[in-house]
Coordinates of C-alpha atoms in Angstrom, one line a residue:
Chain Q
M25 CA 34.0 -91.9 -15.9
P26 CA 32.0 -91.8 -18.6
A27 CA 32.4 -90.4 -22.2
I28 CA 30.9 -86.6 -22.3
N29 CA 28.2 -86.5 -24.9
L30 CA 29.5 -83.4 -26.9
A31 CA 28.0 -81.9 -29.4
I32 CA 29.5 -79.2 -32.2
V33 CA 28.0 -75.7 -33.5
G34 CA 29.9 -74.4 -36.6
V35 CA 30.9 -77.1 -38.8
G36 CA 33.1 -75.7 -40.7
K37 CA 37.1 -76.1 -41.7
I38 CA 38.7 -75.7 -38.7
V39 CA 35.9 -78.5 -37.5
R40 CA 36.9 -81.0 -39.8
D41 CA 40.7 -80.4 -39.6
Q42 CA 41.1 -80.5 -36.3
H43 CA 38.1 -80.8 -33.8
L44 CA 36.2 -84.3 -35.5
P45 CA 39.4 -85.9 -35.4
A46 CA 40.5 -84.8 -31.8
V47 CA 37.5 -85.5 -30.2
A48 CA 37.0 -89.3 -32.6
A49 CA 40.4 -90.4 -30.8
N50 CA 39.7 -89.7 -27.3
A51 CA 37.5 -92.6 -26.0
G52 CA 36.4 -89.7 -23.2
Y53 CA 34.0 -88.4 -25.8
R54 CA 31.1 -89.2 -27.6
L55 CA 30.1 -86.9 -30.9
V56 CA 26.1 -87.1 -30.3
A57 CA 25.1 -83.9 -32.3
A58 CA 26.2 -80.7 -34.6
A59 CA 24.2 -77.4 -35.3
S60 CA 25.3 -75.3 -38.4
R61 CA 23.8 -72.9 -40.9
H62 CA 26.5 -75.3 -43.6
G63 CA 28.4 -77.9 -42.5
K64 CA 27.3 -81.5 -41.8
V65 CA 28.2 -84.1 -39.6
D66 CA 28.5 -87.8 -41.4
G67 CA 26.6 -90.5 -38.7
I68 CA 25.4 -87.8 -36.5
D69 CA 21.7 -85.8 -35.9
N70 CA 22.9 -82.0 -37.6
F71 CA 20.4 -79.7 -36.6
T72 CA 20.8 -75.7 -38.2
S73 CA 20.4 -74.3 -35.1
I74 CA 22.3 -74.4 -31.9
D75 CA 17.9 -73.8 -30.3
E76 CA 17.1 -76.8 -32.5
M77 CA 19.8 -78.8 -31.7
L78 CA 19.7 -78.2 -27.9
A79 CA 15.7 -78.7 -27.4
A80 CA 16.4 -82.1 -28.9
V81 CA 19.0 -83.6 -28.1
P82 CA 19.1 -83.0 -23.8
A83 CA 21.6 -86.1 -23.0
I84 CA 24.0 -82.5 -24.5
Q85 CA 26.5 -82.4 -21.9
A86 CA 28.8 -80.1 -23.6
V87 CA 29.6 -78.6 -26.6
S88 CA 32.5 -77.2 -28.8
L89 CA 31.3 -73.7 -30.5
C90 CA 33.7 -73.1 -33.3
M91 CA 31.5 -70.9 -35.1
P92 CA 33.1 -67.3 -35.8
P93 CA 33.8 -65.0 -32.9
Q94 CA 30.8 -62.5 -33.6
Y95 CA 28.3 -64.8 -33.2
R96 CA 29.3 -66.9 -30.3
Y97 CA 28.0 -65.4 -27.3
E98 CA 24.8 -65.4 -28.3
A99 CA 25.0 -69.8 -28.5
A100 CA 28.0 -69.7 -25.3
A101 CA 24.7 -67.9 -23.4
K102 CA 22.0 -70.0 -24.5
A103 CA 24.4 -73.3 -24.2
L104 CA 25.6 -72.2 -20.7
A105 CA 21.7 -71.4 -19.2
A106 CA 21.0 -74.8 -20.9
G107 CA 22.8 -76.3 -18.0
K108 CA 25.9 -77.3 -20.8
H109 CA 29.6 -76.9 -20.5
V110 CA 31.2 -74.9 -22.8
F111 CA 34.4 -75.2 -25.1
L112 CA 34.6 -72.2 -26.7
E113 CA 37.4 -71.7 -29.9
K114 CA 39.9 -69.0 -30.0
P115 CA 39.5 -65.7 -30.4
P116 CA 36.9 -66.6 -27.0
G117 CA 34.7 -63.7 -28.4
A118 CA 34.3 -60.7 -30.3
T119 CA 34.7 -58.6 -27.2
L120 CA 36.9 -58.7 -23.7
S121 CA 33.4 -57.9 -22.1
E122 CA 31.3 -60.3 -23.6
V123 CA 33.8 -63.1 -22.5
E124 CA 34.1 -61.6 -18.9
D125 CA 30.5 -62.4 -18.8
L126 CA 29.9 -65.9 -19.9
A127 CA 32.8 -66.3 -17.5
S128 CA 30.4 -65.3 -14.4
M129 CA 27.0 -67.1 -15.8
A130 CA 29.0 -70.5 -16.0
A131 CA 30.4 -69.8 -12.2
A132 CA 27.5 -68.7 -11.2
R133 CA 26.4 -72.2 -12.8
G134 CA 28.9 -73.5 -11.8
L135 CA 29.5 -75.5 -15.7
T136 CA 32.7 -75.2 -17.2
L137 CA 33.9 -72.8 -20.4
F138 CA 37.3 -73.3 -21.5
A139 CA 38.5 -70.7 -23.3
S140 CA 40.8 -72.6 -25.9
W141 CA 44.3 -71.3 -27.4
H142 CA 45.5 -74.5 -29.2
S143 CA 48.8 -73.1 -29.7
R144 CA 49.7 -73.1 -26.3
Y145 CA 49.6 -76.8 -26.8
A146 CA 52.5 -77.1 -29.8
P147 CA 54.8 -79.4 -29.2
A148 CA 57.8 -77.1 -28.2
V149 CA 55.9 -74.4 -26.3
E150 CA 56.2 -76.0 -22.2
A151 CA 60.3 -76.2 -23.1
A152 CA 60.6 -73.3 -24.4
R153 CA 59.6 -71.2 -21.2
E154 CA 61.4 -73.4 -19.0
F155 CA 64.4 -72.7 -21.4
L156 CA 63.3 -69.2 -20.8
A157 CA 62.6 -69.3 -16.7
G158 CA 65.9 -70.3 -16.8
T159 CA 67.9 -66.7 -18.1
R160 CA 67.4 -63.1 -18.8
I161 CA 65.5 -62.6 -22.0
R162 CA 67.9 -59.7 -24.0
S163 CA 64.9 -59.2 -26.6
M164 CA 62.5 -61.2 -27.8
R165 CA 61.4 -60.8 -32.1
V166 CA 57.7 -62.1 -32.9
A167 CA 57.1 -63.2 -36.9
W168 CA 53.6 -64.8 -37.6
K169 CA 54.0 -64.2 -41.5
E170 CA 51.4 -66.3 -43.9
D171 CA 49.6 -66.0 -46.7
V172 CA 45.6 -65.2 -45.9
R173 CA 44.7 -66.8 -49.0
Q174 CA 46.7 -69.8 -48.4
W175 CA 45.1 -70.6 -45.3
H176 CA 41.7 -68.3 -45.3
P177 CA 41.0 -68.7 -48.3
N178 CA 37.2 -66.7 -49.2
Q179 CA 37.1 -66.0 -45.2
E180 CA 34.9 -63.2 -45.4
W181 CA 34.1 -62.9 -41.5
I182 CA 37.5 -62.4 -41.5
W183 CA 37.6 -59.7 -43.1
R184 CA 35.1 -58.0 -41.3
A185 CA 34.7 -55.3 -38.1
G186 CA 35.6 -57.8 -35.2
G187 CA 37.2 -60.9 -37.1
L188 CA 40.4 -59.1 -36.3
G189 CA 41.7 -60.0 -39.5
V190 CA 45.7 -60.5 -39.0
F191 CA 45.4 -60.7 -35.2
D192 CA 43.1 -64.6 -35.9
P193 CA 46.6 -65.8 -36.6
G194 CA 48.7 -63.6 -34.6
I195 CA 46.8 -64.1 -31.5
N196 CA 48.3 -67.0 -31.6
A197 CA 51.6 -65.5 -31.2
L198 CA 50.4 -63.8 -28.4
S199 CA 49.1 -67.0 -26.6
I200 CA 52.2 -68.5 -26.7
V201 CA 54.2 -65.7 -26.1
T202 CA 51.5 -64.9 -22.7
R203 CA 52.4 -68.6 -21.6
I204 CA 56.3 -68.2 -22.4
L205 CA 57.0 -65.0 -20.6
P206 CA 58.0 -65.0 -17.3
R207 CA 56.5 -61.0 -16.3
P208 CA 53.1 -59.6 -17.9
V209 CA 53.7 -57.7 -21.0
F210 CA 51.3 -54.8 -22.4
A211 CA 51.7 -52.9 -25.3
T212 CA 53.0 -49.5 -25.9
A213 CA 52.7 -49.1 -29.4
A214 CA 51.4 -50.4 -32.2
T215 CA 50.5 -50.2 -36.1
L216 CA 47.7 -51.5 -37.6
E217 CA 47.4 -51.8 -41.4
F218 CA 44.1 -51.7 -43.2
P219 CA 43.0 -52.7 -47.3
G220 CA 41.6 -49.8 -48.8
N221 CA 38.8 -52.3 -48.7
R222 CA 38.5 -54.7 -45.5
E223 CA 36.9 -53.9 -42.1
A224 CA 40.5 -55.4 -40.4
P225 CA 43.8 -55.1 -41.0
I226 CA 45.9 -57.3 -43.2
A227 CA 49.4 -56.6 -41.2
A228 CA 50.1 -55.4 -37.6
S229 CA 53.4 -54.6 -35.6
I230 CA 53.3 -54.4 -31.7
T231 CA 56.3 -52.9 -29.5
L232 CA 55.5 -54.4 -25.8
T233 CA 57.4 -54.5 -22.5
D234 CA 56.9 -55.3 -19.5
A235 CA 57.8 -54.5 -15.9
Q236 CA 61.6 -55.1 -16.3
G237 CA 62.0 -53.5 -19.8
L238 CA 61.8 -56.3 -21.6
D239 CA 62.1 -55.3 -25.5
L240 CA 59.3 -57.2 -27.4
V241 CA 58.2 -56.6 -31.0
A242 CA 55.6 -58.7 -32.6
E243 CA 54.6 -58.5 -36.1
F244 CA 52.3 -60.0 -38.1
D245 CA 51.6 -59.9 -41.4
W246 CA 49.2 -61.8 -44.4
R247 CA 50.8 -60.6 -47.5
Q248 CA 53.4 -63.4 -47.3
T249 CA 54.6 -65.6 -50.1
G250 CA 57.3 -68.1 -50.3
R251 CA 57.7 -69.1 -47.3
Q252 CA 55.5 -69.0 -44.4
Q253 CA 57.0 -67.9 -41.0
W254 CA 55.4 -68.3 -36.9
D255 CA 58.9 -67.7 -35.1
I256 CA 59.5 -66.3 -31.9
V257 CA 63.2 -65.4 -31.4
A258 CA 64.5 -64.6 -28.1
R259 CA 68.1 -63.4 -27.2
T260 CA 69.1 -64.5 -24.2
D261 CA 71.8 -64.8 -21.9
A262 CA 71.6 -68.7 -23.0
G263 CA 71.9 -68.1 -26.2
E264 CA 70.0 -67.8 -29.3
M265 CA 66.3 -69.5 -28.9
V266 CA 63.8 -70.6 -31.8
L267 CA 60.7 -71.3 -31.4
S268 CA 59.6 -71.9 -34.8
E269 CA 56.3 -73.5 -36.5
G270 CA 54.0 -72.1 -34.6
G271 CA 55.7 -73.4 -31.3
A272 CA 56.3 -77.2 -32.7
R273 CA 60.3 -76.5 -32.5
L274 CA 62.5 -75.5 -30.1
S275 CA 66.4 -75.1 -30.9
V276 CA 69.0 -72.9 -29.0
D277 CA 72.3 -71.5 -31.1
G278 CA 70.8 -73.8 -34.1
V279 CA 70.8 -77.4 -31.7
R280 CA 67.4 -78.4 -31.9
V281 CA 66.2 -79.2 -28.6
H282 CA 62.7 -80.5 -29.1
D283 CA 61.0 -81.9 -32.3
E284 CA 57.8 -83.5 -31.1
P285 CA 54.5 -84.6 -33.1
E286 CA 52.1 -81.8 -33.2
Q287 CA 49.1 -82.8 -30.4
E288 CA 47.1 -79.6 -30.3
Y289 CA 43.6 -80.2 -30.3
P290 CA 43.9 -83.9 -29.0
M291 CA 45.7 -82.0 -25.5
L292 CA 42.6 -79.1 -25.8
Y293 CA 40.3 -82.1 -25.1
R294 CA 42.0 -83.9 -22.9
R295 CA 42.2 -80.5 -21.2
F296 CA 38.4 -79.8 -21.5
A297 CA 37.4 -83.0 -19.9
E298 CA 39.7 -82.5 -17.2
L299 CA 37.9 -79.3 -16.4
V300 CA 34.1 -80.8 -16.3
A301 CA 35.1 -83.4 -14.6
S302 CA 37.1 -81.3 -11.3
G303 CA 34.2 -79.0 -12.2
R304 CA 36.4 -76.3 -13.3
S305 CA 36.8 -72.8 -15.8
D306 CA 39.7 -72.1 -17.9
V307 CA 39.3 -68.4 -19.3
D308 CA 42.5 -66.4 -19.9
T309 CA 42.0 -63.6 -22.1
A310 CA 45.3 -62.0 -22.0
P311 CA 46.1 -62.8 -25.4
L312 CA 42.6 -61.3 -26.3
R313 CA 43.5 -58.4 -24.1
H314 CA 46.7 -57.4 -26.1
V315 CA 45.0 -57.7 -29.7
A316 CA 42.3 -54.6 -28.5
D317 CA 45.3 -53.1 -26.4
A318 CA 47.5 -53.2 -30.1
F319 CA 43.6 -51.6 -31.7
M320 CA 43.1 -48.6 -28.9
L321 CA 46.4 -48.0 -28.9
G322 CA 47.6 -48.1 -32.4
R323 CA 48.2 -45.9 -34.7
R324 CA 46.2 -46.8 -38.3
T325 CA 46.9 -47.1 -42.0
V326 CA 45.8 -47.6 -45.0
V327 CA 46.8 -50.0 -47.6
D328 CA 46.0 -51.5 -51.1
D329 CA 42.6 -52.8 -51.2
F330 CA 42.8 -57.0 -51.1
H331 CA 41.2 -59.2 -53.0
D332 CA 40.4 -62.9 -52.1
Chain Z
M23 CA 44.6 -39.9 11.4
P24 CA 47.3 -38.0 10.4
A25 CA 46.5 -36.2 7.1
I26 CA 48.2 -37.9 3.8
N27 CA 51.3 -36.9 2.1
L28 CA 50.9 -35.8 -1.5
A29 CA 52.6 -35.1 -4.7
I30 CA 50.5 -34.0 -7.9
V31 CA 52.8 -35.0 -11.0
G32 CA 51.3 -33.4 -14.2
V33 CA 50.0 -30.5 -14.1
G34 CA 48.0 -29.3 -16.2
K35 CA 44.1 -28.2 -16.8
I36 CA 42.6 -30.8 -14.6
V37 CA 45.2 -30.7 -11.7
R38 CA 44.2 -26.5 -11.3
D39 CA 40.2 -26.5 -12.1
Q40 CA 39.8 -30.1 -10.0
H41 CA 42.6 -32.0 -8.1
L42 CA 44.0 -28.7 -6.4
P43 CA 41.4 -26.9 -5.0
A44 CA 40.1 -30.6 -3.6
V45 CA 43.2 -31.7 -1.9
A46 CA 43.2 -27.4 -0.6
A47 CA 39.6 -28.8 0.9
N48 CA 40.4 -32.1 2.6
A49 CA 42.2 -31.5 6.0
G50 CA 43.4 -35.5 5.2
Y51 CA 45.8 -34.3 2.5
R52 CA 49.3 -32.1 2.8
L53 CA 49.9 -31.5 -0.4
V54 CA 53.8 -31.3 -0.3
A55 CA 55.3 -31.2 -4.0
A56 CA 54.5 -31.4 -7.7
A57 CA 56.5 -33.1 -10.3
S58 CA 55.7 -31.4 -14.2
R59 CA 57.5 -31.3 -17.1
H60 CA 56.0 -27.2 -18.0
G61 CA 53.5 -26.9 -15.1
K62 CA 54.7 -25.5 -11.1
V63 CA 52.1 -25.5 -8.1
D64 CA 52.7 -22.1 -5.9
G65 CA 54.2 -22.9 -2.4
I66 CA 55.6 -26.4 -2.6
D67 CA 58.7 -28.0 -3.5
N68 CA 58.1 -27.9 -7.7
F69 CA 60.9 -30.4 -9.7
T70 CA 60.5 -31.3 -13.1
S71 CA 60.3 -35.6 -13.3
I72 CA 59.2 -38.2 -10.9
D73 CA 62.9 -39.4 -10.4
E74 CA 63.7 -36.4 -9.1
M75 CA 61.0 -35.6 -6.8
L76 CA 60.6 -39.1 -5.2
A77 CA 64.8 -39.4 -4.5
A78 CA 64.6 -35.8 -3.4
V79 CA 61.1 -35.7 -0.9
P80 CA 61.1 -38.6 1.0
A81 CA 58.3 -37.9 2.8
I82 CA 56.1 -38.1 0.0
Q83 CA 53.4 -41.2 0.7
A84 CA 50.8 -41.3 -2.3
V85 CA 51.1 -39.5 -5.5
S86 CA 47.7 -38.2 -8.0
L87 CA 48.8 -39.3 -11.5
C88 CA 47.6 -36.4 -13.9
M89 CA 49.4 -36.9 -17.0
P90 CA 48.7 -38.3 -20.5
P91 CA 48.0 -41.6 -20.1
Q92 CA 50.5 -42.8 -22.9
Y93 CA 52.9 -41.8 -20.2
R94 CA 51.2 -43.2 -16.9
Y95 CA 52.4 -47.1 -16.3
E96 CA 56.2 -45.5 -16.3
A97 CA 55.4 -42.8 -13.3
A98 CA 52.9 -45.5 -11.3
A99 CA 55.6 -48.2 -11.4
K100 CA 58.5 -46.1 -10.6
A101 CA 55.6 -44.8 -7.1
L102 CA 54.5 -48.1 -6.3
A103 CA 58.9 -50.2 -6.5
A104 CA 59.2 -46.6 -3.7
G105 CA 56.3 -47.5 -1.8
K106 CA 53.9 -45.3 -2.6
H107 CA 49.9 -44.7 -3.2
V108 CA 48.9 -44.1 -6.5
F109 CA 45.9 -42.2 -7.3
L110 CA 45.1 -42.4 -11.2
E111 CA 43.6 -39.5 -13.4
K112 CA 41.3 -40.8 -16.0
P113 CA 41.8 -43.4 -18.1
P114 CA 43.8 -45.4 -15.6
G115 CA 46.0 -46.0 -18.8
A116 CA 46.6 -46.7 -22.5
T117 CA 46.2 -50.0 -22.7
L118 CA 44.4 -52.5 -20.4
S119 CA 47.2 -54.4 -20.0
E120 CA 49.6 -51.8 -18.1
V121 CA 46.7 -51.5 -15.3
E122 CA 46.7 -55.1 -14.7
D123 CA 50.4 -55.0 -13.9
L124 CA 50.0 -51.8 -11.9
A125 CA 47.3 -53.6 -9.9
S126 CA 49.7 -57.0 -9.9
M127 CA 52.9 -54.4 -8.1
A128 CA 50.2 -52.8 -6.3
A129 CA 48.9 -56.2 -4.6
A130 CA 52.5 -57.3 -4.4
R131 CA 53.1 -54.4 -2.1
G132 CA 50.5 -54.1 -0.1
L133 CA 49.6 -50.2 -1.6
T134 CA 46.5 -48.5 -3.1
L135 CA 45.8 -47.9 -6.4
F136 CA 43.2 -46.2 -7.0
A137 CA 41.6 -46.2 -11.2
S138 CA 39.5 -43.0 -10.6
W139 CA 36.5 -42.7 -12.7
H140 CA 35.3 -38.8 -11.6
S141 CA 31.8 -39.0 -13.2
R142 CA 30.9 -41.9 -11.0
Y143 CA 30.4 -39.1 -8.4
A144 CA 27.9 -37.3 -10.3
P145 CA 25.5 -36.0 -7.9
A146 CA 22.4 -38.0 -8.9
V147 CA 24.6 -40.7 -10.4
E148 CA 23.5 -43.3 -7.1
A149 CA 19.6 -42.0 -7.5
A150 CA 19.7 -42.8 -11.2
R151 CA 21.7 -46.0 -9.8
E152 CA 18.7 -47.0 -7.5
F153 CA 15.9 -46.0 -10.2
L154 CA 17.0 -48.8 -12.6
A155 CA 17.4 -51.4 -10.3
G156 CA 13.6 -51.0 -9.5
T157 CA 12.2 -51.0 -12.3
R158 CA 12.7 -52.7 -16.1
I159 CA 14.7 -51.0 -18.7
R160 CA 13.0 -50.8 -22.4
S161 CA 16.0 -49.1 -23.7
M162 CA 18.9 -47.1 -23.2
R163 CA 20.5 -43.5 -25.0
V164 CA 23.7 -42.1 -24.1
A165 CA 24.4 -38.9 -25.7
W166 CA 28.2 -36.9 -24.7
K167 CA 28.1 -34.2 -27.7
E168 CA 30.7 -31.3 -26.9
D169 CA 32.6 -29.5 -28.3
V170 CA 36.3 -30.1 -28.7
R171 CA 37.6 -26.9 -29.2
Q172 CA 36.1 -25.2 -26.3
W173 CA 37.0 -28.4 -23.5
H174 CA 40.2 -29.5 -24.6
P175 CA 41.9 -26.3 -26.6
N176 CA 45.2 -27.5 -28.9
Q177 CA 45.9 -31.2 -26.4
E178 CA 47.9 -32.5 -28.5
W179 CA 48.5 -35.6 -26.9
I180 CA 44.3 -36.7 -27.1
W181 CA 44.5 -36.5 -31.3
R182 CA 47.9 -39.1 -31.1
A183 CA 47.3 -42.7 -31.0
G184 CA 46.5 -44.4 -27.5
G185 CA 45.2 -40.3 -26.5
L186 CA 41.6 -41.9 -27.1
G187 CA 40.6 -39.3 -28.9
V188 CA 36.4 -38.6 -28.4
F189 CA 36.6 -41.6 -26.3
D190 CA 38.2 -39.5 -23.3
P191 CA 35.2 -38.1 -22.3
G192 CA 33.2 -40.3 -23.9
I193 CA 34.5 -42.6 -21.5
N194 CA 33.0 -40.9 -17.9
A195 CA 29.6 -41.7 -20.0
L196 CA 30.7 -45.5 -19.7
S197 CA 32.0 -44.8 -16.5
I198 CA 28.5 -44.3 -15.4
V199 CA 27.1 -46.6 -17.6
T200 CA 28.4 -49.3 -16.0
R201 CA 27.6 -48.1 -13.1
I202 CA 23.9 -47.7 -13.5
L203 CA 23.0 -50.2 -14.8
P204 CA 21.5 -53.8 -13.3
R205 CA 23.8 -56.3 -15.5
P206 CA 27.3 -56.2 -17.1
V207 CA 27.0 -55.1 -20.6
F208 CA 29.2 -55.6 -24.1
A209 CA 30.1 -54.0 -27.2
T210 CA 28.1 -55.6 -30.9
A211 CA 28.7 -53.0 -32.9
A212 CA 30.7 -49.5 -33.1
T213 CA 31.5 -47.4 -35.5
L214 CA 34.3 -44.7 -34.8
E215 CA 35.2 -41.7 -37.1
F216 CA 38.6 -40.9 -37.4
P217 CA 39.3 -37.3 -38.8
G218 CA 41.9 -37.4 -41.8
N219 CA 45.0 -35.7 -40.4
R220 CA 44.5 -37.3 -37.1
E221 CA 44.8 -40.5 -35.0
A222 CA 42.2 -40.6 -32.8
P223 CA 38.8 -40.4 -33.1
I224 CA 35.9 -37.1 -33.6
A225 CA 32.9 -39.3 -33.1
A226 CA 32.2 -42.9 -32.3
S227 CA 28.8 -44.8 -32.1
I228 CA 28.4 -48.1 -29.7
T229 CA 25.7 -50.1 -30.2
L230 CA 25.8 -52.7 -26.5
T231 CA 23.8 -55.3 -25.0
D232 CA 23.6 -57.3 -21.6
A233 CA 22.8 -61.1 -21.1
Q234 CA 19.2 -60.0 -21.2
G235 CA 19.0 -58.6 -24.6
L236 CA 19.3 -54.6 -23.0
D237 CA 18.6 -52.0 -26.1
L238 CA 21.4 -49.8 -25.2
V239 CA 23.8 -47.1 -27.8
A240 CA 26.4 -44.8 -27.4
E241 CA 26.8 -41.9 -29.4
F242 CA 30.1 -39.6 -28.8
D243 CA 31.4 -36.5 -30.7
W244 CA 33.1 -33.9 -30.5
R245 CA 32.0 -31.6 -32.9
Q246 CA 29.0 -30.2 -31.4
T247 CA 28.4 -26.6 -31.4
G248 CA 25.8 -25.0 -29.2
R249 CA 23.7 -26.6 -26.6
Q250 CA 26.7 -29.1 -25.5
Q251 CA 25.3 -32.6 -24.5
W252 CA 26.2 -35.3 -21.6
D253 CA 22.9 -37.4 -20.9
I254 CA 21.8 -40.7 -20.2
V255 CA 18.3 -41.8 -21.4
A256 CA 16.0 -44.5 -19.9
R257 CA 12.9 -46.0 -21.1
T258 CA 11.7 -47.7 -18.1
D259 CA 8.5 -49.3 -16.9
A260 CA 8.4 -46.8 -14.4
G261 CA 9.4 -43.2 -16.7
E262 CA 11.8 -42.4 -19.3
M263 CA 14.6 -41.4 -17.0
V264 CA 17.0 -38.6 -17.6
L265 CA 20.6 -38.5 -16.3
S266 CA 21.6 -34.8 -17.9
E267 CA 24.2 -32.4 -17.0
G268 CA 26.9 -35.4 -17.1
G269 CA 25.2 -38.0 -14.3
A270 CA 23.9 -33.9 -12.1
R271 CA 20.6 -33.7 -12.7
L272 CA 17.6 -37.2 -12.6
S273 CA 14.7 -36.8 -13.3
V274 CA 12.3 -38.7 -14.1
D275 CA 8.7 -38.1 -17.0
G276 CA 10.1 -34.0 -16.2
V277 CA 9.9 -34.0 -12.9
R278 CA 13.2 -33.1 -11.4
V279 CA 13.8 -35.6 -8.7
H280 CA 18.0 -35.0 -7.5
D281 CA 20.0 -31.6 -8.4
E282 CA 23.1 -31.1 -5.9
P283 CA 26.0 -29.7 -6.5
E284 CA 28.6 -30.8 -7.6
Q285 CA 31.5 -32.5 -5.8
E286 CA 33.2 -35.2 -7.9
Y287 CA 37.3 -34.6 -7.0
P288 CA 36.2 -33.8 -3.5
M289 CA 34.5 -37.6 -3.1
L290 CA 37.7 -39.2 -4.8
Y291 CA 39.8 -37.8 -2.6
R292 CA 37.8 -38.6 0.2
R293 CA 37.3 -42.5 -1.4
F294 CA 41.2 -42.5 -1.8
A295 CA 41.9 -41.5 2.1
E296 CA 39.7 -44.1 2.7
L297 CA 40.9 -47.5 0.3
V298 CA 44.6 -46.2 1.8
A299 CA 43.6 -46.3 5.2
S300 CA 42.1 -49.2 5.1
G301 CA 44.6 -50.8 2.9
R302 CA 42.9 -52.1 -0.3
S303 CA 43.3 -51.0 -3.5
D304 CA 40.1 -50.0 -6.1
V305 CA 40.6 -50.1 -10.1
D306 CA 37.6 -51.4 -11.9
T307 CA 38.7 -51.2 -15.8
A308 CA 35.3 -51.8 -16.7
P309 CA 35.5 -48.6 -18.5
L310 CA 39.1 -49.1 -20.3
R311 CA 37.8 -52.4 -21.5
H312 CA 34.7 -51.1 -23.0
V313 CA 36.4 -48.7 -25.1
A314 CA 39.4 -50.9 -26.6
D315 CA 35.7 -53.5 -27.0
A316 CA 34.4 -50.8 -29.2
F317 CA 38.2 -50.4 -30.7
M318 CA 38.5 -54.0 -32.0
L319 CA 34.8 -54.2 -32.4
G320 CA 34.6 -50.9 -34.9
R321 CA 34.2 -50.1 -37.7
R322 CA 36.4 -47.3 -39.4
T323 CA 35.4 -44.4 -41.5
V324 CA 37.6 -41.0 -42.7
V325 CA 36.3 -37.9 -42.2
D326 CA 37.1 -34.3 -42.7
D327 CA 40.5 -33.1 -41.3
F328 CA 40.0 -31.3 -37.7
H329 CA 41.8 -29.3 -37.3
D330 CA 41.8 -26.9 -33.7

């Protein structure tokens, strides 16, 4: 299979940290261009807009869209209209409805649309899923607590309406939870804490359940200093399962059962190449839907102003 | 076709104003029972919970669920588990995810689930849809402005988290808009105004567009005194279309082209009977999805306290 001529749009931290190394290590891709208002990728053609790039480099077959979600629909629609396959960073858009629209456009044109959820490819996620499938879950507690100043320093877009705030990392937890649980879940209550000077929440708590009455609470907090926490703990008939480090490690009753090196973005790009090769799309909006549900259902409280 | 043995759950204002007259006038239904914490229906067996009712009246074939949306999932799940077809008042639930779950349950059991949107059955909605299909829309403005004290007096649930606030009427407008427009739309910005003492918005403005760049703004306000307004105005190449009175009347360039008596709930019950007879479901969550998107994307402002 010949390599896919790939372009990347929105060259920021996640592109440099994850996309470029994953693409460079995968012989199935040839990175041919990038477009970004500010960032550049060394050694390839760079443009300041996707329009210029699509016009100048017709050899592009697929694009990875990594700009903030508020700007993703327009770029995706242009890429699909130009006949390109599209890889969407998470979250796949600023609204569920725009993602539905993109999925329809891709289907109508026979193109691949991939709504990527990198945390689902964390090393121990599949092992956790298999463990939970074989037992009864008594309760599940999700704690995604990190220091926003460390992980999103001066990222203004993330605090603006549509930027999701603490749900930007929280949606990673939801992408794992919706993968490892045996049945669909839905929120029954939520609390969202908004700093007085920001449009997006700095902390959130969601109570969820499923058709069997699952006891599930997810807590997201961006004010965590000291130990950073990305843990999912399930009390089950087969013992206490701890999926920690954002899905990287799995232990049951304190015994480590799974611990492998992290390969999330390499796996995402392998998955995208498979989808392109087989002419399929993968657009699961469930994690974003749970965020939208939490916003719709949630009680809002105003907390201390936040300054970077 | 024998009449459907129907039960109604959640006997409040909408049941007395709309459901009971529509069911009484339709020979396709026999109302056999009702369940409600407080309300009663004369002349049939009344219960205080759906559990009691389902246990006591096995002849029930279908239930209409009219309690506040925050309580609807549990009742719907019980009804489906008991093998009953389900009619959901609008909005179909407090979250998108719970409605998806109910749709899966209904499909797995071969039962009918009907997410009803009564405003789609307003007299002039189909005429508006046909008019718009034959022209180019330059812009659309939606104004749903009513006095909450007149239409929802002392309905505390509507102000609680999950009660949707001004989106409770606003979702009717969205149910019409998503029916009459030629293409799917999505929100690009929203503003939600929350009274300082309430958990749900009293006013909202949503800017939407579609894949062709449609110029669409919807404004919902519960503080309207004097003339009540439920209007959709479209400037088109074929003139100015005004769909007014909540979908009841249609005029183009000031000339009335459609004006018929309102038949929303009778048509909903005819539709439900057809779905049951043909073994199908009708669960379009688009209006609720737009509300969830507006909550997720929207900028929140705090306005004057509201007291009934």
